[in-house]
mmCIF file of C-alpha atoms in Angstrom:
data_model
loop_
_atom_site.group_PDB
_atom_site.id
_atom_site.type_symbol
_atom_site.label_atom_id
_atom_site.label_comp_id
_atom_site.label_asym_id
_atom_site.label_seq_id
_atom_site.Cartn_x
_atom_site.Cartn_y
_atom_site.Cartn_z
ATOM 1 C CA MET P 289 5.292 29.921 14.633
ATOM 2 C CA ALA P 290 8.370 31.180 12.795
ATOM 3 C CA LEU P 291 11.445 28.973 12.725
ATOM 4 C CA THR P 292 14.269 29.795 15.080
ATOM 5 C CA LYS P 293 17.691 30.391 13.584
ATOM 6 C CA GLN P 294 18.778 26.986 14.878
ATOM 7 C CA GLU P 295 15.771 25.132 13.453
ATOM 8 C CA TRP P 296 16.078 26.857 10.108
ATOM 9 C CA ALA P 297 19.831 26.230 9.889
ATOM 10 C CA ALA P 298 19.355 22.546 10.749
ATOM 11 C CA LEU P 299 16.806 22.173 7.969
ATOM 12 C CA GLU P 300 19.109 23.970 5.537
ATOM 13 C CA THR P 301 21.876 21.539 6.460
ATOM 14 C CA LYS P 302 19.628 18.559 5.852
ATOM 15 C CA ALA P 303 18.334 19.991 2.556
ATOM 16 C CA ASN P 304 21.937 20.553 1.441
ATOM 17 C CA GLU P 305 22.821 16.977 2.349
ATOM 18 C CA MET P 306 19.896 15.682 0.311
ATOM 19 C CA ARG P 307 20.728 17.937 -2.658
ATOM 20 C CA GLY P 308 24.234 16.493 -2.609
ATOM 21 C CA LEU P 309 22.862 12.946 -2.589
ATOM 22 C CA CYS P 310 20.474 13.785 -5.420
ATOM 23 C CA LEU P 311 23.454 14.969 -7.476
ATOM 24 C CA ASP P 312 25.455 11.879 -6.485
ATOM 25 C CA THR P 313 22.578 9.593 -7.439
ATOM 26 C CA THR P 314 22.234 11.260 -10.823
ATOM 27 C CA HIS P 315 25.957 10.736 -11.388
ATOM 28 C CA TRP P 316 25.881 7.089 -10.273
ATOM 29 C CA ALA P 317 22.820 6.363 -12.400
ATOM 30 C CA GLY P 318 24.357 7.979 -15.458
ATOM 31 C CA SER P 319 21.343 10.278 -15.835
ATOM 32 C CA GLY P 320 18.128 11.316 -14.124
ATOM 33 C CA HIS P 321 15.434 13.917 -13.542
ATOM 34 C CA ILE P 322 17.729 16.161 -11.527
ATOM 35 C CA GLY P 323 16.052 19.443 -12.560
ATOM 36 C CA GLY P 324 12.636 18.712 -11.111
ATOM 37 C CA GLY P 325 14.187 16.782 -8.242
ATOM 38 C CA MET P 326 16.170 19.765 -7.049
ATOM 39 C CA SER P 327 13.227 22.142 -7.407
ATOM 40 C CA CYS P 328 11.045 20.186 -4.965
ATOM 41 C CA LEU P 329 13.733 19.087 -2.494
ATOM 42 C CA ASP P 330 12.984 21.853 -0.008
ATOM 43 C CA ILE P 331 9.339 20.793 0.086
ATOM 44 C CA LEU P 332 10.383 17.209 0.739
ATOM 45 C CA THR P 333 12.842 18.315 3.416
ATOM 46 C CA ILE P 334 10.418 20.455 5.413
ATOM 47 C CA LEU P 335 7.855 17.637 5.301
ATOM 48 C CA TYR P 336 10.081 14.705 6.258
ATOM 49 C CA TYR P 337 12.254 16.469 8.811
ATOM 50 C CA ARG P 338 9.757 18.779 10.495
ATOM 51 C CA HIS P 339 6.090 18.120 9.805
ATOM 52 C CA MET P 340 5.349 14.511 8.925
ATOM 53 C CA ASN P 341 4.348 12.175 11.746
ATOM 54 C CA LEU P 342 6.427 9.057 11.034
ATOM 55 C CA SER P 343 8.065 6.157 12.865
ATOM 56 C CA ASP P 344 10.869 3.672 12.365
ATOM 57 C CA ASP P 345 8.283 1.433 10.685
ATOM 58 C CA PRO P 346 7.488 2.826 7.205
ATOM 59 C CA ASN P 347 4.210 0.890 7.261
ATOM 60 C CA TRP P 348 2.985 2.254 10.597
ATOM 61 C CA PRO P 349 -0.791 2.590 10.097
ATOM 62 C CA ASP P 350 -0.977 6.035 11.699
ATOM 63 C CA ARG P 351 1.831 7.580 9.659
ATOM 64 C CA ASP P 352 1.332 10.664 7.526
ATOM 65 C CA ARG P 353 1.226 9.923 3.805
ATOM 66 C CA LEU P 354 3.232 11.511 0.991
ATOM 67 C CA ILE P 355 2.082 11.149 -2.598
ATOM 68 C CA LEU P 356 4.777 12.348 -4.991
ATOM 69 C CA SER P 357 2.562 12.844 -8.007
ATOM 70 C CA LYS P 358 5.530 14.092 -10.053
ATOM 71 C CA GLY P 359 7.022 10.647 -9.662
ATOM 72 C CA HIS P 360 10.016 11.349 -11.890
ATOM 73 C CA ALA P 361 11.417 13.382 -8.965
ATOM 74 C CA GLY P 362 12.062 10.069 -7.224
ATOM 75 C CA ILE P 363 15.770 10.752 -7.677
ATOM 76 C CA ALA P 364 15.387 13.445 -4.983
ATOM 77 C CA TRP P 365 12.994 11.394 -2.858
ATOM 78 C CA ALA P 366 15.069 8.199 -2.723
ATOM 79 C CA PRO P 367 17.927 9.766 -0.703
ATOM 80 C CA ILE P 368 15.421 10.867 1.944
ATOM 81 C CA LEU P 369 13.817 7.409 2.114
ATOM 82 C CA CYS P 370 17.297 5.991 2.717
ATOM 83 C CA ASP P 371 18.251 8.679 5.205
ATOM 84 C CA LYS P 372 15.132 7.846 7.262
ATOM 85 C CA GLY P 373 16.549 4.332 7.687
ATOM 86 C CA TRP P 374 13.928 2.525 5.623
ATOM 87 C CA ASN P 375 16.169 1.547 2.702
ATOM 88 C CA ASP P 376 19.831 0.680 2.273
ATOM 89 C CA PRO P 377 21.742 3.800 1.110
ATOM 90 C CA GLU P 378 23.894 1.549 -1.079
ATOM 91 C CA GLN P 379 20.853 1.186 -3.345
ATOM 92 C CA LEU P 380 21.359 4.782 -4.454
ATOM 93 C CA LYS P 381 24.547 3.681 -6.229
ATOM 94 C CA THR P 382 22.519 1.416 -8.499
ATOM 95 C CA PHE P 383 19.565 3.782 -8.986
ATOM 96 C CA ASN P 384 17.683 2.901 -12.190
ATOM 97 C CA LEU P 385 20.326 0.373 -13.225
ATOM 98 C CA THR P 386 19.435 -3.163 -14.271
ATOM 99 C CA GLY P 387 18.320 -5.228 -11.299
ATOM 100 C CA SER P 388 18.014 -2.270 -8.921
ATOM 101 C CA MET P 389 15.132 -2.053 -6.459
ATOM 102 C CA MET P 390 15.034 1.681 -7.153
ATOM 103 C CA GLY P 391 13.728 2.523 -10.601
ATOM 104 C CA MET P 392 13.385 5.986 -12.090
ATOM 105 C CA HIS P 393 9.822 6.102 -10.709
ATOM 106 C CA LEU P 394 9.872 4.544 -7.261
ATOM 107 C CA ASP P 395 7.778 1.382 -6.891
ATOM 108 C CA SER P 396 5.771 1.104 -3.677
ATOM 109 C CA ASN P 397 6.224 -2.688 -3.789
ATOM 110 C CA LYS P 398 10.009 -2.383 -3.822
ATOM 111 C CA VAL P 399 10.950 0.809 -1.962
ATOM 112 C CA ALA P 400 9.985 1.170 1.700
ATOM 113 C CA GLY P 401 8.238 4.449 2.516
ATOM 114 C CA VAL P 402 6.629 4.909 -0.887
ATOM 115 C CA ASP P 403 2.877 5.142 -0.311
ATOM 116 C CA ALA P 404 1.927 5.002 -4.000
ATOM 117 C CA SER P 405 3.710 4.247 -7.251
ATOM 118 C CA THR P 406 3.420 7.348 -9.411
ATOM 119 C CA GLY P 407 4.895 8.843 -12.525
ATOM 120 C CA SER P 408 2.070 8.426 -14.997
ATOM 121 C CA LEU P 409 1.386 12.096 -14.461
ATOM 122 C CA GLY P 410 -1.925 13.418 -13.215
ATOM 123 C CA HIS P 411 -2.981 10.611 -10.896
ATOM 124 C CA GLY P 412 -1.350 11.627 -7.627
ATOM 125 C CA LEU P 413 -3.922 14.113 -6.383
ATOM 126 C CA SER P 414 -6.755 11.632 -6.859
ATOM 127 C CA ILE P 415 -4.788 9.046 -4.887
ATOM 128 C CA ALA P 416 -4.110 11.644 -2.180
ATOM 129 C CA VAL P 417 -7.804 12.520 -1.931
ATOM 130 C CA GLY P 418 -8.463 8.816 -1.434
ATOM 131 C CA THR P 419 -5.922 8.427 1.376
ATOM 132 C CA ALA P 420 -7.220 11.570 3.075
ATOM 133 C CA LEU P 421 -10.812 10.320 2.886
ATOM 134 C CA ALA P 422 -9.663 6.934 4.210
ATOM 135 C CA ALA P 423 -8.323 8.674 7.324
ATOM 136 C CA ARG P 424 -11.763 10.194 7.862
ATOM 137 C CA VAL P 425 -13.555 6.859 7.411
ATOM 138 C CA LEU P 426 -11.118 5.034 9.692
ATOM 139 C CA GLY P 427 -11.179 7.747 12.355
ATOM 140 C CA LYS P 428 -7.464 8.403 11.928
ATOM 141 C CA ASP P 429 -5.794 11.788 12.312
ATOM 142 C CA TYR P 430 -2.960 11.331 9.818
ATOM 143 C CA TRP P 431 -2.275 13.938 7.129
ATOM 144 C CA THR P 432 -1.766 13.418 3.426
ATOM 145 C CA TYR P 433 0.639 15.592 1.450
ATOM 146 C CA CYS P 434 0.678 15.646 -2.333
ATOM 147 C CA ILE P 435 3.378 17.191 -4.541
ATOM 148 C CA LEU P 436 2.434 18.032 -8.123
ATOM 149 C CA GLY P 437 4.561 19.341 -10.952
ATOM 150 C CA ASP P 438 3.306 22.490 -12.648
ATOM 151 C CA GLY P 439 3.523 20.947 -16.117
ATOM 152 C CA GLU P 440 1.495 18.077 -14.678
ATOM 153 C CA CYS P 441 -1.346 20.532 -14.112
ATOM 154 C CA ASP P 442 -2.062 20.262 -17.845
ATOM 155 C CA GLU P 443 -3.617 16.894 -17.010
ATOM 156 C CA GLY P 444 -7.388 16.800 -16.668
ATOM 157 C CA GLU P 445 -7.344 14.315 -13.823
ATOM 158 C CA VAL P 446 -5.504 16.847 -11.652
ATOM 159 C CA TRP P 447 -8.597 19.023 -11.816
ATOM 160 C CA GLU P 448 -10.949 16.086 -11.249
ATOM 161 C CA GLY P 449 -8.979 15.370 -8.092
ATOM 162 C CA ALA P 450 -9.145 19.039 -7.120
ATOM 163 C CA MET P 451 -12.922 19.109 -7.549
ATOM 164 C CA SER P 452 -13.228 15.981 -5.421
ATOM 165 C CA ALA P 453 -11.046 17.406 -2.650
ATOM 166 C CA ALA P 454 -13.151 20.554 -2.446
ATOM 167 C CA ASN P 455 -16.454 18.731 -2.805
ATOM 168 C CA PHE P 456 -15.689 16.378 0.089
ATOM 169 C CA GLY P 457 -14.045 19.057 2.234
ATOM 170 C CA VAL P 458 -10.779 17.166 2.468
ATOM 171 C CA THR P 459 -8.985 19.509 4.851
ATOM 172 C CA ASN P 460 -6.516 16.861 6.066
ATOM 173 C CA LEU P 461 -4.787 17.127 2.688
ATOM 174 C CA ILE P 462 -2.164 19.715 1.688
ATOM 175 C CA THR P 463 -1.376 19.992 -2.012
ATOM 176 C CA PHE P 464 1.884 21.503 -3.253
ATOM 177 C CA VAL P 465 2.472 22.635 -6.810
ATOM 178 C CA ASP P 466 6.181 22.722 -7.644
ATOM 179 C CA ARG P 467 5.978 25.868 -9.796
ATOM 180 C CA ASN P 468 9.366 25.773 -11.506
ATOM 181 C CA MET P 469 7.882 27.180 -14.725
ATOM 182 C CA CYS P 470 9.325 24.342 -16.827
ATOM 183 C CA MET P 471 8.110 21.112 -18.358
ATOM 184 C CA ILE P 472 9.725 18.533 -20.612
ATOM 185 C CA ASP P 473 9.112 20.442 -23.860
ATOM 186 C CA GLY P 474 9.778 24.004 -22.706
ATOM 187 C CA PRO P 475 8.604 26.784 -20.382
ATOM 188 C CA THR P 476 5.082 26.069 -19.169
ATOM 189 C CA GLU P 477 3.766 29.427 -20.318
ATOM 190 C CA GLU P 478 4.917 28.699 -23.863
ATOM 191 C CA VAL P 479 3.734 25.094 -24.063
ATOM 192 C CA MET P 480 0.364 25.383 -22.284
ATOM 193 C CA LYS P 481 -0.321 28.503 -20.255
ATOM 194 C CA LEU P 482 -1.187 27.864 -16.637
ATOM 195 C CA GLU P 483 -1.557 31.418 -15.398
ATOM 196 C CA PRO P 484 -3.471 32.647 -13.516
ATOM 197 C CA LEU P 485 -2.679 29.399 -11.684
ATOM 198 C CA ALA P 486 -3.609 30.600 -8.188
ATOM 199 C CA ASP P 487 -6.984 31.761 -9.459
ATOM 200 C CA LYS P 488 -7.590 28.366 -11.047
ATOM 201 C CA TRP P 489 -6.995 26.520 -7.771
ATOM 202 C CA ALA P 490 -9.171 29.030 -5.925
ATOM 203 C CA ALA P 491 -11.945 28.538 -8.495
ATOM 204 C CA PHE P 492 -11.786 24.802 -7.824
ATOM 205 C CA GLY P 493 -12.491 25.401 -4.140
ATOM 206 C CA PHE P 494 -9.021 25.618 -2.562
ATOM 207 C CA HIS P 495 -7.528 28.117 -0.200
ATOM 208 C CA VAL P 496 -4.360 29.112 -2.042
ATOM 209 C CA ILE P 497 -1.036 30.189 -0.544
ATOM 210 C CA GLU P 498 1.812 31.323 -2.779
ATOM 211 C CA VAL P 499 5.333 31.000 -1.368
ATOM 212 C CA ASP P 500 8.969 30.970 -2.357
ATOM 213 C CA GLY P 501 9.456 27.225 -2.661
ATOM 214 C CA GLN P 502 13.143 27.567 -1.916
ATOM 215 C CA ASN P 503 12.479 29.370 1.370
ATOM 216 C CA ILE P 504 12.199 26.874 4.229
ATOM 217 C CA ASP P 505 10.563 29.423 6.539
ATOM 218 C CA GLU P 506 7.815 30.373 4.068
ATOM 219 C CA LEU P 507 7.053 26.713 3.425
ATOM 220 C CA ASP P 508 6.875 26.101 7.174
ATOM 221 C CA ASP P 509 4.441 28.988 7.684
ATOM 222 C CA ALA P 510 2.151 27.702 4.924
ATOM 223 C CA ILE P 511 2.073 24.185 6.366
ATOM 224 C CA GLU P 512 1.463 25.475 9.892
ATOM 225 C CA PHE P 513 -1.454 27.555 8.626
ATOM 226 C CA ALA P 514 -3.013 24.588 6.841
ATOM 227 C CA LYS P 515 -2.569 22.203 9.780
ATOM 228 C CA LYS P 516 -4.112 24.582 12.302
ATOM 229 C CA GLY P 517 -7.484 24.317 10.611
ATOM 230 C CA ASN P 518 -7.178 27.402 8.468
ATOM 231 C CA GLY P 519 -10.761 28.486 9.230
ATOM 232 C CA THR P 520 -11.813 28.422 5.598
ATOM 233 C CA GLY P 521 -13.197 24.879 5.518
ATOM 234 C CA LYS P 522 -11.280 24.431 2.266
ATOM 235 C CA PRO P 523 -8.360 22.205 1.326
ATOM 236 C CA VAL P 524 -5.099 24.135 0.972
ATOM 237 C CA ALA P 525 -3.008 24.410 -2.186
ATOM 238 C CA VAL P 526 0.515 25.756 -1.752
ATOM 239 C CA ILE P 527 1.949 27.110 -4.980
ATOM 240 C CA ALA P 528 5.686 26.913 -4.390
ATOM 241 C CA LYS P 529 7.621 29.141 -6.757
ATOM 242 C CA THR P 530 10.855 27.271 -7.418
ATOM 243 C CA LYS P 531 13.722 26.982 -9.882
ATOM 244 C CA LYS P 532 14.408 23.949 -12.012
ATOM 245 C CA GLY P 533 17.738 22.547 -10.860
ATOM 246 C CA ALA P 534 17.851 24.841 -7.822
ATOM 247 C CA GLY P 535 21.376 25.210 -6.460
ATOM 248 C CA ILE P 536 23.297 24.155 -9.557
ATOM 249 C CA LYS P 537 24.041 27.283 -11.557
ATOM 250 C CA ALA P 538 24.677 25.531 -14.870
ATOM 251 C CA ILE P 539 21.202 24.001 -15.003
ATOM 252 C CA GLU P 540 18.998 26.402 -13.006
ATOM 253 C CA GLY P 541 15.815 27.419 -14.790
ATOM 254 C CA ASP P 542 16.658 25.394 -17.908
ATOM 255 C CA TYR P 543 13.828 23.170 -19.125
ATOM 256 C CA LEU P 544 16.380 21.041 -21.017
ATOM 257 C CA TRP P 545 17.378 19.695 -17.594
ATOM 258 C CA HIS P 546 14.058 17.982 -17.075
ATOM 259 C CA TYR P 547 16.260 14.914 -17.598
ATOM 260 C CA GLY P 548 19.972 14.773 -18.172
ATOM 261 C CA ALA P 549 23.363 13.227 -17.558
ATOM 262 C CA MET P 550 26.402 14.748 -15.873
ATOM 263 C CA ASP P 551 29.973 13.954 -16.815
ATOM 264 C CA GLU P 552 32.768 14.269 -14.253
ATOM 265 C CA ASN P 553 33.351 17.958 -14.955
ATOM 266 C CA ALA P 554 29.662 18.853 -14.681
ATOM 267 C CA TYR P 555 29.360 16.762 -11.529
ATOM 268 C CA ASN P 556 32.308 18.477 -9.844
ATOM 269 C CA ALA P 557 31.037 21.914 -10.901
ATOM 270 C CA GLY P 558 27.648 20.963 -9.464
ATOM 271 C CA LYS P 559 29.251 20.097 -6.125
ATOM 272 C CA GLU P 560 30.976 23.477 -5.998
ATOM 273 C CA SER P 561 27.772 25.292 -6.911
ATOM 274 C CA LEU P 562 25.790 23.477 -4.212
ATOM 275 C CA ALA P 563 28.394 24.432 -1.620
ATOM 276 C CA GLU P 564 28.040 28.119 -2.518
ATOM 277 C CA TYR P 565 24.255 27.810 -2.559
ATOM 278 C CA TYR P 566 24.276 26.262 0.910
ATOM 279 C CA GLN P 567 26.365 29.060 2.369
ATOM 280 C CA ALA P 568 24.036 31.702 0.925
ATOM 281 C CA ARG P 569 21.024 29.925 2.344
ATOM 282 C CA LEU P 570 22.615 29.517 5.755
ATOM 283 C CA ALA P 571 23.299 33.257 5.781
ATOM 284 C CA ARG P 572 19.630 33.928 5.071
ATOM 285 C CA ALA P 573 18.580 31.632 7.899
ATOM 286 C CA GLN P 574 20.854 33.460 10.323
ATOM 287 C CA LYS P 575 19.605 36.830 9.163
ATOM 288 C CA GLU P 576 15.872 36.105 9.011
ATOM 289 C CA GLY P 577 15.404 33.366 11.623
ATOM 290 C CA LYS P 578 13.905 34.227 14.988
#
């Protein structure tokens, strides 16, 4: 079911709010993984504010699970975990500073709503397969969502997890690849070629959907398809084509912004850029929404 104009606009407003908090958090922390945080924020937004079955209790046994395999994007995730009411928003002002509960990679023992500590790249999909299989064993109907970085797909364990998901028919799992084309050392296709990436996931037994990862409506359609029992009997991989640093013109598409710091001028310019980006996205929602 396509999003209405009102639904789409509301999600754009929330995504914009979270992008602003991601920028704020980077500024307060003195540095952070803002590039990869911004590229996956729309995925996080559509999951937490439309699709995930959650409650006021972050430990509710029947909740949907989110495994952020690209754990360095915690700087984008933390604002959402505060906005849901599970953590004190004041903690964002001490993000990754000495004594903070919120480190660069969010710790599931310290941050409410974090289902698994991640950041040692490559492990998240295997964890997600485990939580999805646990739902089957326990007779639960919760979903597991896993977000991978594209550079992370260089890791062998990603493909071990993929083989396991297909082998066990884990169709209550949706895997997202944040395809921003960048990794810490450069463009992915220069460091370690991933293409044809969709064909690789298909060869490992997944039904693959390629979308614009900065288009809320396309993400929604892909998730709806996967959750309706796509008829293939295969787990679904959504390859979300995104931009590193999406919304901040000065850093968009630049692999050097895998991690970085923003002085006052860069921070203020980022705020202005995000405001323009939001208006353009709202216009698209009004034009294309049902």
